[in-house]
């Protein structure tokens, strides 16, 4: 309160001439938010906090989406109640987080994140040698919380009870101008949390906004700071980027800003090869279409697609060195996954699913005997089959192989038997050589993948 009083007396203003302690307040007619887009659980949380005597607002990306006329996927709430006070108001509420404590409030499967207003950053907050803040549980006033948020378009507060929007940093104007602008001094904000550079890329690509020049300028130089961020946090941000519904645009923006080095360093190589760029583009576009249609998308499938040409290169090298096709593929997959796990902290489940998708590829090229029937029962068949279709569509494999599997997958028993009788003569099919009397097991022929 003393700081606020001093600012009022001295008339301290920001670069745009605003008093950063006083918000611009917009009513329903000015902001145009449709209150029907706010979920009942978000209203329930804010109203419960307000009835208990606290301030409470929908905040961040949810307000941004509401202003853009989009129904938010998630609702975050900011309040002046402490985490312990929030926890006491809700039956299923859990305090989480080390760097900054927050409360997860659960309603069935719906999770709302409730944060206490963050105070001004403290010089005594623990930092690493590069200036990244490691822990900061300072609580404060709403205007201090607004300063701590990353971009102007994410620093607005919506009160469902009054239907008012509080805007401290010109976020409404930037939304209308389609501008992405960081709050404060860009170099300092990126040094505090280098993940903000990835967030800039994601929001710019997802919203089709222009990154304000001062905000964009330090990124190319400061990009290496991302290497100091825990791999799990980088993975979470990459997952958000890839599952944003604008994955292709995000990766193109990553490349443009030079942020893919260290994350997906082979992206340049892949995107410079006609077959590689077509394969990656098809995979990302397919995922974007699924998300736009409200369907589920598999992170494992996406990462398998992004890293496939690295696996393919190593697989070819191992076979050229004399390894049999299947063991060579496993060696290539191990090498790629071990390398990426260090950089992106790929979860074990995702890594296992990626391995299954890759290992199905040579098996799908075999279309003889009972093998196709067994593959239909494989837990990851559909993902492996979709991956095969991408390889065919990109020109990596003959289209006939994908067409054959589509007919086999969709056909009845008679159609499948007919397909198997004709598969041996089809391009790309591999036949097992007949066993000869007296021939040793290790001399019998085996199917090799391309």
Short mmCIF file of C-alpha atoms in Angstrom, two decimals:
data_model
loop_
_atom_site.label_atom_id
_atom_site.label_comp_id
_atom_site.label_asym_id
_atom_site.label_seq_id
_atom_site.Cartn_x
_atom_site.Cartn_y
_atom_site.Cartn_z
CA UNK A 1 0.00 0.00 0.00
CA UNK A 2 2.90 2.40 0.79
CA UNK A 3 4.45 1.74 -2.65
CA UNK A 4 1.12 2.36 -4.30
CA UNK A 5 0.68 5.66 -2.38
CA UNK A 6 4.21 6.82 -3.33
CA UNK A 7 3.57 6.01 -7.00
CA UNK A 8 0.35 8.04 -6.90
CA UNK A 9 2.08 11.03 -5.33
CA UNK A 10 5.09 10.93 -7.66
CA UNK A 11 3.06 10.06 -10.74
CA UNK A 12 5.36 7.20 -11.77
CA UNK A 13 4.40 5.91 -15.23
CA UNK A 14 5.58 3.23 -17.63
CA UNK A 15 6.98 3.82 -21.16
CA UNK A 16 3.47 4.14 -22.59
CA UNK A 17 2.57 6.81 -20.06
CA UNK A 18 0.41 4.55 -17.86
CA UNK A 19 0.56 4.22 -14.10
CA UNK A 20 1.40 0.47 -13.77
CA UNK A 21 -0.36 0.31 -10.39
CA UNK A 22 -3.71 1.37 -11.88
CA UNK A 23 -5.52 -0.83 -14.40
CA UNK A 24 -7.67 0.23 -17.29
CA UNK A 25 -11.12 -1.16 -16.44
CA UNK A 26 -13.30 -2.30 -19.31
CA UNK A 27 -16.97 -3.21 -19.02
CA UNK A 28 -18.90 -5.82 -21.07
CA UNK A 29 -19.67 -3.38 -23.88
CA UNK A 30 -15.99 -2.46 -24.27
CA UNK A 31 -14.35 -5.89 -24.13
CA UNK A 32 -17.15 -7.97 -25.70
CA UNK A 33 -16.51 -11.19 -23.76
CA UNK A 34 -19.35 -13.72 -23.99
CA UNK A 35 -19.93 -14.85 -20.37
CA UNK A 36 -21.30 -18.18 -21.67
CA UNK A 37 -17.74 -19.13 -22.62
CA UNK A 38 -16.73 -19.14 -18.93
CA UNK A 39 -17.17 -22.60 -17.38
CA UNK A 40 -19.34 -23.15 -14.33
CA UNK A 41 -16.32 -24.47 -12.41
CA UNK A 42 -14.33 -21.29 -13.08
CA UNK A 43 -17.28 -19.25 -11.80
CA UNK A 44 -17.59 -21.58 -8.82
CA UNK A 45 -13.95 -21.06 -7.81
CA UNK A 46 -13.96 -17.26 -8.20
CA UNK A 47 -17.31 -16.87 -6.43
CA UNK A 48 -16.27 -19.15 -3.54
CA UNK A 49 -13.13 -17.08 -2.98
CA UNK A 50 -15.04 -13.80 -3.25
CA UNK A 51 -17.73 -14.98 -0.82
CA UNK A 52 -14.92 -15.83 1.63
CA UNK A 53 -13.76 -12.21 1.43
CA UNK A 54 -10.93 -12.58 -1.08
CA UNK A 55 -10.32 -11.09 -4.51
CA UNK A 56 -10.49 -13.60 -7.35
CA UNK A 57 -10.22 -13.29 -11.13
CA UNK A 58 -9.94 -15.50 -14.20
CA UNK A 59 -6.48 -14.65 -15.51
CA UNK A 60 -3.87 -15.22 -18.18
CA UNK A 61 -4.45 -17.21 -21.36
CA UNK A 62 -8.11 -17.79 -20.53
CA UNK A 63 -8.81 -14.03 -20.60
CA UNK A 64 -6.81 -13.71 -23.82
CA UNK A 65 -8.88 -16.46 -25.46
CA UNK A 66 -12.16 -14.98 -24.18
CA UNK A 67 -11.23 -11.64 -25.73
CA UNK A 68 -10.52 -13.42 -29.01
CA UNK A 69 -13.94 -15.10 -28.85
CA UNK A 70 -12.44 -18.56 -28.30
CA UNK A 71 -13.60 -20.93 -25.55
CA UNK A 72 -10.52 -21.52 -23.35
CA UNK A 73 -9.29 -25.08 -22.85
CA UNK A 74 -8.14 -24.28 -19.32
CA UNK A 75 -9.10 -21.67 -16.75
CA UNK A 76 -6.58 -20.22 -14.31
CA UNK A 77 -7.61 -18.12 -11.32
CA UNK A 78 -5.55 -15.49 -9.48
CA UNK A 79 -6.38 -14.38 -5.95
CA UNK A 80 -5.00 -12.57 -2.91
CA UNK A 81 -5.70 -15.67 -0.80
CA UNK A 82 -2.64 -17.70 0.17
CA UNK A 83 -2.34 -21.31 -1.02
CA UNK A 84 -3.32 -22.58 2.42
CA UNK A 85 -6.41 -20.33 2.49
CA UNK A 86 -7.43 -21.52 -0.98
CA UNK A 87 -6.95 -25.16 -0.01
CA UNK A 88 -9.29 -24.82 2.97
CA UNK A 89 -12.18 -23.61 0.74
CA UNK A 90 -12.32 -26.62 -1.58
CA UNK A 91 -12.77 -30.31 -0.88
CA UNK A 92 -10.35 -31.50 -3.56
CA UNK A 93 -7.51 -29.00 -3.56
CA UNK A 94 -3.78 -29.73 -3.58
CA UNK A 95 -0.80 -27.41 -3.13
CA UNK A 96 1.89 -28.12 -5.74
CA UNK A 97 5.08 -26.49 -7.05
CA UNK A 98 8.50 -25.64 -5.72
CA UNK A 99 9.51 -22.59 -7.76
CA UNK A 100 6.17 -20.95 -6.95
CA UNK A 101 3.39 -22.65 -4.98
CA UNK A 102 0.00 -22.99 -6.65
CA UNK A 103 -3.21 -24.86 -5.84
CA UNK A 104 -4.88 -27.42 -8.09
CA UNK A 105 -8.63 -27.48 -7.51
CA UNK A 106 -10.35 -30.56 -8.93
CA UNK A 107 -13.98 -30.97 -10.04
CA UNK A 108 -14.21 -34.49 -11.41
CA UNK A 109 -11.64 -34.54 -14.24
CA UNK A 110 -11.65 -30.74 -14.55
CA UNK A 111 -8.57 -29.11 -13.03
CA UNK A 112 -8.34 -25.39 -12.27
CA UNK A 113 -5.06 -23.79 -11.30
CA UNK A 114 -5.30 -21.14 -8.56
CA UNK A 115 -2.32 -18.85 -7.91
CA UNK A 116 -1.77 -16.24 -5.25
CA UNK A 117 -0.86 -12.78 -6.57
CA UNK A 118 2.91 -12.75 -6.95
CA UNK A 119 4.88 -9.91 -5.43
CA UNK A 120 7.74 -7.94 -6.92
CA UNK A 121 10.76 -10.13 -7.58
CA UNK A 122 13.24 -10.19 -4.78
CA UNK A 123 16.98 -9.77 -5.37
CA UNK A 124 17.48 -12.42 -2.71
CA UNK A 125 15.48 -15.05 -4.63
CA UNK A 126 17.71 -18.08 -5.40
CA UNK A 127 19.08 -17.97 -8.97
CA UNK A 128 21.46 -20.11 -10.98
CA UNK A 129 24.71 -18.75 -12.42
CA UNK A 130 22.87 -17.56 -15.55
CA UNK A 131 20.22 -15.56 -13.65
CA UNK A 132 17.36 -18.10 -13.91
CA UNK A 133 15.09 -17.83 -10.86
CA UNK A 134 15.00 -21.16 -9.02
CA UNK A 135 12.48 -20.41 -6.27
CA UNK A 136 10.25 -17.41 -5.65
CA UNK A 137 7.28 -17.64 -3.30
CA UNK A 138 6.83 -13.90 -2.74
CA UNK A 139 3.15 -12.93 -2.61
CA UNK A 140 1.97 -9.41 -3.34
CA UNK A 141 -0.67 -7.12 -4.83
CA UNK A 142 -2.52 -7.51 -8.10
CA UNK A 143 -0.54 -4.84 -9.97
CA UNK A 144 2.70 -6.55 -8.87
CA UNK A 145 1.32 -9.84 -10.12
CA UNK A 146 0.56 -8.20 -13.50
CA UNK A 147 4.18 -7.04 -13.81
CA UNK A 148 5.39 -10.59 -13.14
CA UNK A 149 3.38 -12.06 -16.03
CA UNK A 150 5.24 -12.63 -19.25
CA UNK A 151 3.31 -10.90 -22.05
CA UNK A 152 0.86 -8.01 -22.12
CA UNK A 153 -1.84 -10.22 -23.68
CA UNK A 154 -1.56 -12.61 -20.70
CA UNK A 155 -1.65 -9.93 -17.99
CA UNK A 156 -5.38 -9.19 -17.81
CA UNK A 157 -7.90 -10.14 -15.13
CA UNK A 158 -11.58 -10.96 -15.69
CA UNK A 159 -14.15 -10.87 -12.88
CA UNK A 160 -17.10 -13.12 -13.82
CA UNK A 161 -19.24 -11.49 -11.10
CA UNK A 162 -18.94 -7.94 -12.50
CA UNK A 163 -17.95 -8.94 -16.06
CA UNK A 164 -15.13 -6.39 -15.91
CA UNK A 165 -11.62 -6.78 -17.39
CA UNK A 166 -8.66 -5.18 -15.61
CA UNK A 167 -5.82 -4.37 -18.00
CA UNK A 168 -2.53 -3.11 -16.52
CA UNK A 169 -0.20 -3.17 -19.55
CA UNK A 170 -2.18 -2.42 -22.68
CA UNK A 171 -3.02 -6.02 -23.40
CA UNK A 172 -6.33 -5.20 -25.05
CA UNK A 173 -4.60 -2.87 -27.54
CA UNK A 174 -1.96 -5.53 -28.33
CA UNK A 175 -4.64 -8.19 -28.88
CA UNK A 176 -6.47 -5.91 -31.27
CA UNK A 177 -3.18 -5.03 -32.99
CA UNK A 178 -2.10 -8.73 -33.05
CA UNK A 179 1.18 -7.89 -31.31
CA UNK A 180 3.11 -10.09 -28.90
CA UNK A 181 5.00 -7.90 -26.40
CA UNK A 182 6.92 -8.95 -23.30
CA UNK A 183 6.39 -7.01 -20.06
CA UNK A 184 9.53 -5.33 -18.78
CA UNK A 185 13.09 -5.53 -20.10
CA UNK A 186 13.28 -8.51 -22.52
CA UNK A 187 16.83 -9.63 -21.70
CA UNK A 188 16.09 -9.68 -17.96
CA UNK A 189 12.79 -11.53 -18.41
CA UNK A 190 14.36 -14.20 -20.65
CA UNK A 191 17.23 -14.61 -18.23
CA UNK A 192 14.76 -15.11 -15.33
CA UNK A 193 13.02 -17.88 -17.28
CA UNK A 194 14.43 -18.90 -20.69
CA UNK A 195 11.30 -20.95 -21.42
CA UNK A 196 9.64 -17.61 -22.19
CA UNK A 197 11.48 -17.67 -25.50
CA UNK A 198 9.68 -20.89 -26.44
CA UNK A 199 6.40 -19.38 -25.29
CA UNK A 200 6.96 -16.37 -27.56
CA UNK A 201 7.25 -18.73 -30.51
CA UNK A 202 4.20 -20.78 -29.53
CA UNK A 203 1.90 -17.79 -29.02
CA UNK A 204 3.10 -16.00 -32.16
CA UNK A 205 2.48 -19.09 -34.30
CA UNK A 206 -0.75 -20.15 -32.61
CA UNK A 207 -2.35 -16.70 -32.64
CA UNK A 208 -0.74 -15.50 -35.88
CA UNK A 209 0.61 -12.47 -33.99
CA UNK A 210 3.71 -10.44 -34.82
CA UNK A 211 6.49 -10.47 -32.23
CA UNK A 212 7.23 -6.87 -31.25
CA UNK A 213 10.82 -6.03 -32.41
CA UNK A 214 12.23 -5.26 -28.95
CA UNK A 215 10.75 -8.53 -27.67
CA UNK A 216 12.23 -10.53 -30.55
CA UNK A 217 15.68 -8.91 -30.71
CA UNK A 218 17.50 -10.79 -27.86
CA UNK A 219 16.16 -14.27 -28.69
CA UNK A 220 18.83 -15.33 -31.19
CA UNK A 221 21.64 -14.38 -28.79
CA UNK A 222 19.99 -15.75 -25.62
CA UNK A 223 18.67 -19.00 -27.12
CA UNK A 224 21.50 -21.11 -25.56
CA UNK A 225 20.09 -20.30 -22.09
CA UNK A 226 17.38 -22.89 -22.76
CA UNK A 227 20.10 -25.53 -22.24
CA UNK A 228 20.13 -24.53 -18.54
CA UNK A 229 16.41 -25.23 -18.06
CA UNK A 230 15.46 -28.62 -16.56
CA UNK A 231 14.74 -31.04 -19.39
CA UNK A 232 11.28 -31.86 -17.98
CA UNK A 233 10.18 -28.21 -18.30
CA UNK A 234 11.49 -28.02 -21.85
CA UNK A 235 9.60 -31.22 -22.71
CA UNK A 236 6.37 -29.80 -21.25
CA UNK A 237 6.73 -26.65 -23.35
CA UNK A 238 7.59 -28.62 -26.50
CA UNK A 239 4.54 -30.79 -25.90
CA UNK A 240 2.32 -27.70 -25.63
CA UNK A 241 3.90 -26.39 -28.83
CA UNK A 242 3.35 -29.61 -30.78
CA UNK A 243 -0.19 -30.13 -29.45
CA UNK A 244 -1.25 -26.50 -29.96
CA UNK A 245 -3.07 -27.25 -33.20
CA UNK A 246 -0.44 -25.12 -34.99
CA UNK A 247 2.55 -27.44 -34.70
CA UNK A 248 3.89 -26.84 -38.20
CA UNK A 249 3.75 -23.06 -37.80
CA UNK A 250 5.39 -23.36 -34.36
CA UNK A 251 8.31 -25.42 -35.67
CA UNK A 252 8.80 -23.03 -38.56
CA UNK A 253 8.87 -20.14 -36.07
CA UNK A 254 11.30 -22.09 -33.84
CA UNK A 255 13.60 -22.48 -36.82
CA UNK A 256 13.22 -18.83 -37.79
CA UNK A 257 14.22 -17.68 -34.29
CA UNK A 258 17.07 -20.22 -34.05
CA UNK A 259 15.53 -21.92 -31.03
CA UNK A 260 15.47 -25.47 -32.39
CA UNK A 261 19.22 -25.96 -31.93
CA UNK A 262 19.71 -28.26 -28.96
CA UNK A 263 16.03 -29.26 -29.00
CA UNK A 264 15.64 -30.73 -32.47
CA UNK A 265 19.02 -29.92 -34.05
CA UNK A 266 18.40 -32.19 -37.02
CA UNK A 267 15.34 -30.21 -38.04
CA UNK A 268 17.49 -28.16 -40.42
CA UNK A 269 18.83 -31.30 -42.08
CA UNK A 270 15.39 -32.90 -42.36
CA UNK A 271 13.75 -29.76 -43.72
CA UNK A 272 16.46 -29.37 -46.35
CA UNK A 273 15.71 -32.81 -47.81
CA UNK A 274 12.68 -32.95 -50.15
CA UNK A 275 11.53 -36.28 -48.70
CA UNK A 276 12.19 -35.18 -45.13
CA UNK A 277 10.33 -31.88 -45.31
CA UNK A 278 7.36 -33.57 -46.98
CA UNK A 279 7.25 -36.31 -44.32
CA UNK A 280 7.45 -33.89 -41.36
CA UNK A 281 4.97 -31.49 -42.97
CA UNK A 282 2.44 -34.28 -43.56
CA UNK A 283 2.81 -35.55 -39.97
CA UNK A 284 2.37 -32.13 -38.37
CA UNK A 285 -0.46 -31.11 -40.69
CA UNK A 286 -2.31 -34.36 -39.93
CA UNK A 287 -1.98 -33.72 -36.18
CA UNK A 288 -3.13 -30.10 -36.54
CA UNK A 289 -6.20 -31.28 -38.45
CA UNK A 290 -7.06 -33.86 -35.77
CA UNK A 291 -6.79 -31.25 -33.00
CA UNK A 292 -8.88 -28.76 -35.02
CA UNK A 293 -11.55 -31.46 -35.38
CA UNK A 294 -11.57 -32.10 -31.61
CA UNK A 295 -9.91 -35.52 -31.94
CA UNK A 296 -7.12 -36.89 -29.80
CA UNK A 297 -3.51 -36.70 -30.96
CA UNK A 298 -0.55 -38.80 -29.86
CA UNK A 299 2.62 -37.06 -28.63
CA UNK A 300 4.51 -40.32 -29.27
CA UNK A 301 3.42 -40.34 -32.91
CA UNK A 302 4.56 -36.74 -33.36
CA UNK A 303 7.96 -37.24 -31.78
CA UNK A 304 8.37 -40.50 -33.72
CA UNK A 305 7.73 -38.56 -36.93
CA UNK A 306 10.10 -35.71 -36.04
CA UNK A 307 12.94 -38.09 -35.23
CA UNK A 308 12.25 -40.72 -37.89
CA UNK A 309 14.82 -39.51 -40.41
CA UNK A 310 17.51 -39.59 -37.73
CA UNK A 311 16.52 -43.19 -36.98
CA UNK A 312 16.42 -43.96 -40.70
CA UNK A 313 19.93 -42.60 -41.23
CA UNK A 314 21.38 -44.62 -38.36
CA UNK A 315 19.39 -47.71 -39.34
CA UNK A 316 20.89 -47.55 -42.84
CA UNK A 317 24.39 -47.10 -41.39
CA UNK A 318 24.07 -50.12 -39.07
CA UNK A 319 22.84 -52.32 -41.92
CA UNK A 320 25.68 -51.13 -44.14
CA UNK A 321 28.05 -52.20 -41.33
CA UNK A 322 26.64 -55.73 -41.49
CA UNK A 323 23.86 -55.74 -38.90
CA UNK A 324 20.64 -57.59 -39.76
CA UNK A 325 17.65 -55.35 -40.45
CA UNK A 326 15.68 -55.78 -37.20
CA UNK A 327 18.64 -55.60 -34.77
CA UNK A 328 19.94 -52.62 -36.75
CA UNK A 329 16.62 -50.81 -36.28
CA UNK A 330 16.66 -51.47 -32.52
CA UNK A 331 20.21 -50.13 -32.26
CA UNK A 332 19.26 -47.01 -34.21
CA UNK A 333 16.15 -46.44 -32.05
CA UNK A 334 18.18 -46.87 -28.84
CA UNK A 335 20.79 -44.36 -29.97
CA UNK A 336 18.24 -41.72 -30.98
CA UNK A 337 16.05 -42.14 -27.90
CA UNK A 338 19.01 -42.02 -25.51
CA UNK A 339 20.20 -38.80 -27.12
CA UNK A 340 16.79 -37.13 -27.04
CA UNK A 341 15.96 -38.26 -23.51
CA UNK A 342 18.88 -36.16 -22.25
CA UNK A 343 17.66 -33.08 -24.15
CA UNK A 344 13.88 -33.35 -23.84
CA UNK A 345 13.30 -35.75 -20.92
CA UNK A 346 11.03 -37.92 -23.07
CA UNK A 347 8.73 -39.82 -20.74
CA UNK A 348 9.29 -43.57 -20.63
CA UNK A 349 5.79 -44.32 -21.91
CA UNK A 350 6.20 -41.98 -24.89
CA UNK A 351 9.62 -43.45 -25.68
CA UNK A 352 8.20 -46.99 -25.57
CA UNK A 353 5.35 -46.04 -27.91
CA UNK A 354 7.81 -44.38 -30.32
CA UNK A 355 9.91 -47.55 -30.36
CA UNK A 356 6.81 -49.64 -31.13
CA UNK A 357 5.85 -47.38 -34.05
CA UNK A 358 9.34 -47.60 -35.54
CA UNK A 359 9.74 -51.35 -34.97
CA UNK A 360 6.45 -52.04 -36.77
CA UNK A 361 7.72 -50.53 -40.03
CA UNK A 362 9.81 -53.47 -41.33
CA UNK A 363 7.13 -55.88 -40.12
CA UNK A 364 4.49 -54.01 -42.11
CA UNK A 365 6.62 -54.40 -45.21
CA UNK A 366 6.27 -58.18 -44.89
CA UNK A 367 2.92 -59.28 -46.26
CA UNK A 368 3.14 -63.07 -46.26
CA UNK A 369 1.81 -65.93 -44.15
CA UNK A 370 0.07 -65.16 -40.88
CA UNK A 371 2.15 -62.07 -40.16
CA UNK A 372 -0.47 -59.50 -41.34
CA UNK A 373 -3.13 -61.10 -39.11
CA UNK A 374 -0.82 -60.95 -36.08
CA UNK A 375 0.00 -57.32 -36.77
CA UNK A 376 -3.70 -56.39 -36.76
CA UNK A 377 -3.79 -57.51 -33.12
CA UNK A 378 -0.76 -55.43 -32.14
CA UNK A 379 -1.58 -52.73 -29.59
CA UNK A 380 0.18 -50.08 -31.68
CA UNK A 381 -0.96 -51.34 -35.10
CA UNK A 382 -3.06 -48.30 -35.95
CA UNK A 383 -0.24 -45.89 -35.09
CA UNK A 384 2.28 -47.98 -37.04
CA UNK A 385 -0.12 -48.22 -40.00
CA UNK A 386 -0.72 -44.43 -40.01
CA UNK A 387 3.04 -43.93 -39.86
CA UNK A 388 3.47 -46.26 -42.85
CA UNK A 389 0.91 -44.22 -44.81
CA UNK A 390 2.93 -41.07 -44.10
CA UNK A 391 6.05 -42.78 -45.45
CA UNK A 392 4.14 -43.72 -48.60
CA UNK A 393 2.60 -40.26 -49.02
CA UNK A 394 6.01 -38.58 -48.67
CA UNK A 395 7.52 -40.78 -51.37
CA UNK A 396 9.79 -42.72 -49.04
CA UNK A 397 7.95 -45.96 -49.88
CA UNK A 398 5.86 -47.24 -52.77
CA UNK A 399 2.23 -46.13 -52.48
CA UNK A 400 1.08 -49.68 -53.29
CA UNK A 401 2.23 -50.94 -49.87
CA UNK A 402 0.00 -48.44 -48.05
CA UNK A 403 -2.90 -49.19 -50.39
CA UNK A 404 -2.50 -52.92 -49.74
CA UNK A 405 -2.59 -52.44 -45.96
CA UNK A 406 -5.63 -50.17 -46.20
CA UNK A 407 -7.48 -52.84 -48.19
CA UNK A 408 -6.36 -55.57 -45.76
CA UNK A 409 -7.28 -53.52 -42.68
CA UNK A 410 -10.73 -52.63 -44.00
CA UNK A 411 -11.49 -55.89 -45.84
CA UNK A 412 -13.48 -58.95 -44.76
CA UNK A 413 -12.01 -62.46 -44.38
CA UNK A 414 -12.37 -63.34 -48.07
CA UNK A 415 -10.83 -60.08 -49.22
CA UNK A 416 -7.90 -60.53 -46.86
CA UNK A 417 -7.21 -64.06 -48.10
CA UNK A 418 -7.25 -62.80 -51.68
CA UNK A 419 -4.85 -60.00 -50.81
CA UNK A 420 -2.44 -62.48 -49.22
CA UNK A 421 -2.44 -64.71 -52.32
CA UNK A 422 -1.53 -61.76 -54.53
CA UNK A 423 0.88 -60.06 -52.11
CA UNK A 424 3.86 -62.12 -53.20
CA UNK A 425 3.76 -60.66 -56.69
CA UNK A 426 3.24 -57.11 -55.47
CA UNK A 427 6.09 -54.57 -55.47
CA UNK A 428 7.83 -54.34 -52.13
CA UNK A 429 6.60 -57.72 -50.89
CA UNK A 430 9.15 -60.14 -49.46
CA UNK A 431 8.80 -63.89 -49.80
CA UNK A 432 10.42 -66.40 -47.49
CA UNK A 433 12.57 -68.84 -49.46
CA UNK A 434 11.42 -72.49 -49.25
CA UNK A 435 13.24 -74.70 -46.73
CA UNK A 436 15.47 -77.32 -48.33
CA UNK A 437 16.27 -80.68 -46.86
CA UNK A 438 19.48 -80.64 -44.90
CA UNK A 439 19.70 -76.88 -44.89
CA UNK A 440 20.82 -75.56 -41.50
CA UNK A 441 18.70 -73.08 -39.56
CA UNK A 442 21.28 -70.36 -39.76
CA UNK A 443 21.40 -70.76 -43.54
CA UNK A 444 17.64 -70.28 -43.99
CA UNK A 445 16.71 -66.99 -45.63
CA UNK A 446 15.10 -64.26 -43.66
CA UNK A 447 13.11 -61.26 -44.63
CA UNK A 448 15.03 -58.01 -44.62
CA UNK A 449 13.49 -54.57 -44.41
CA UNK A 450 14.31 -51.79 -46.78
#
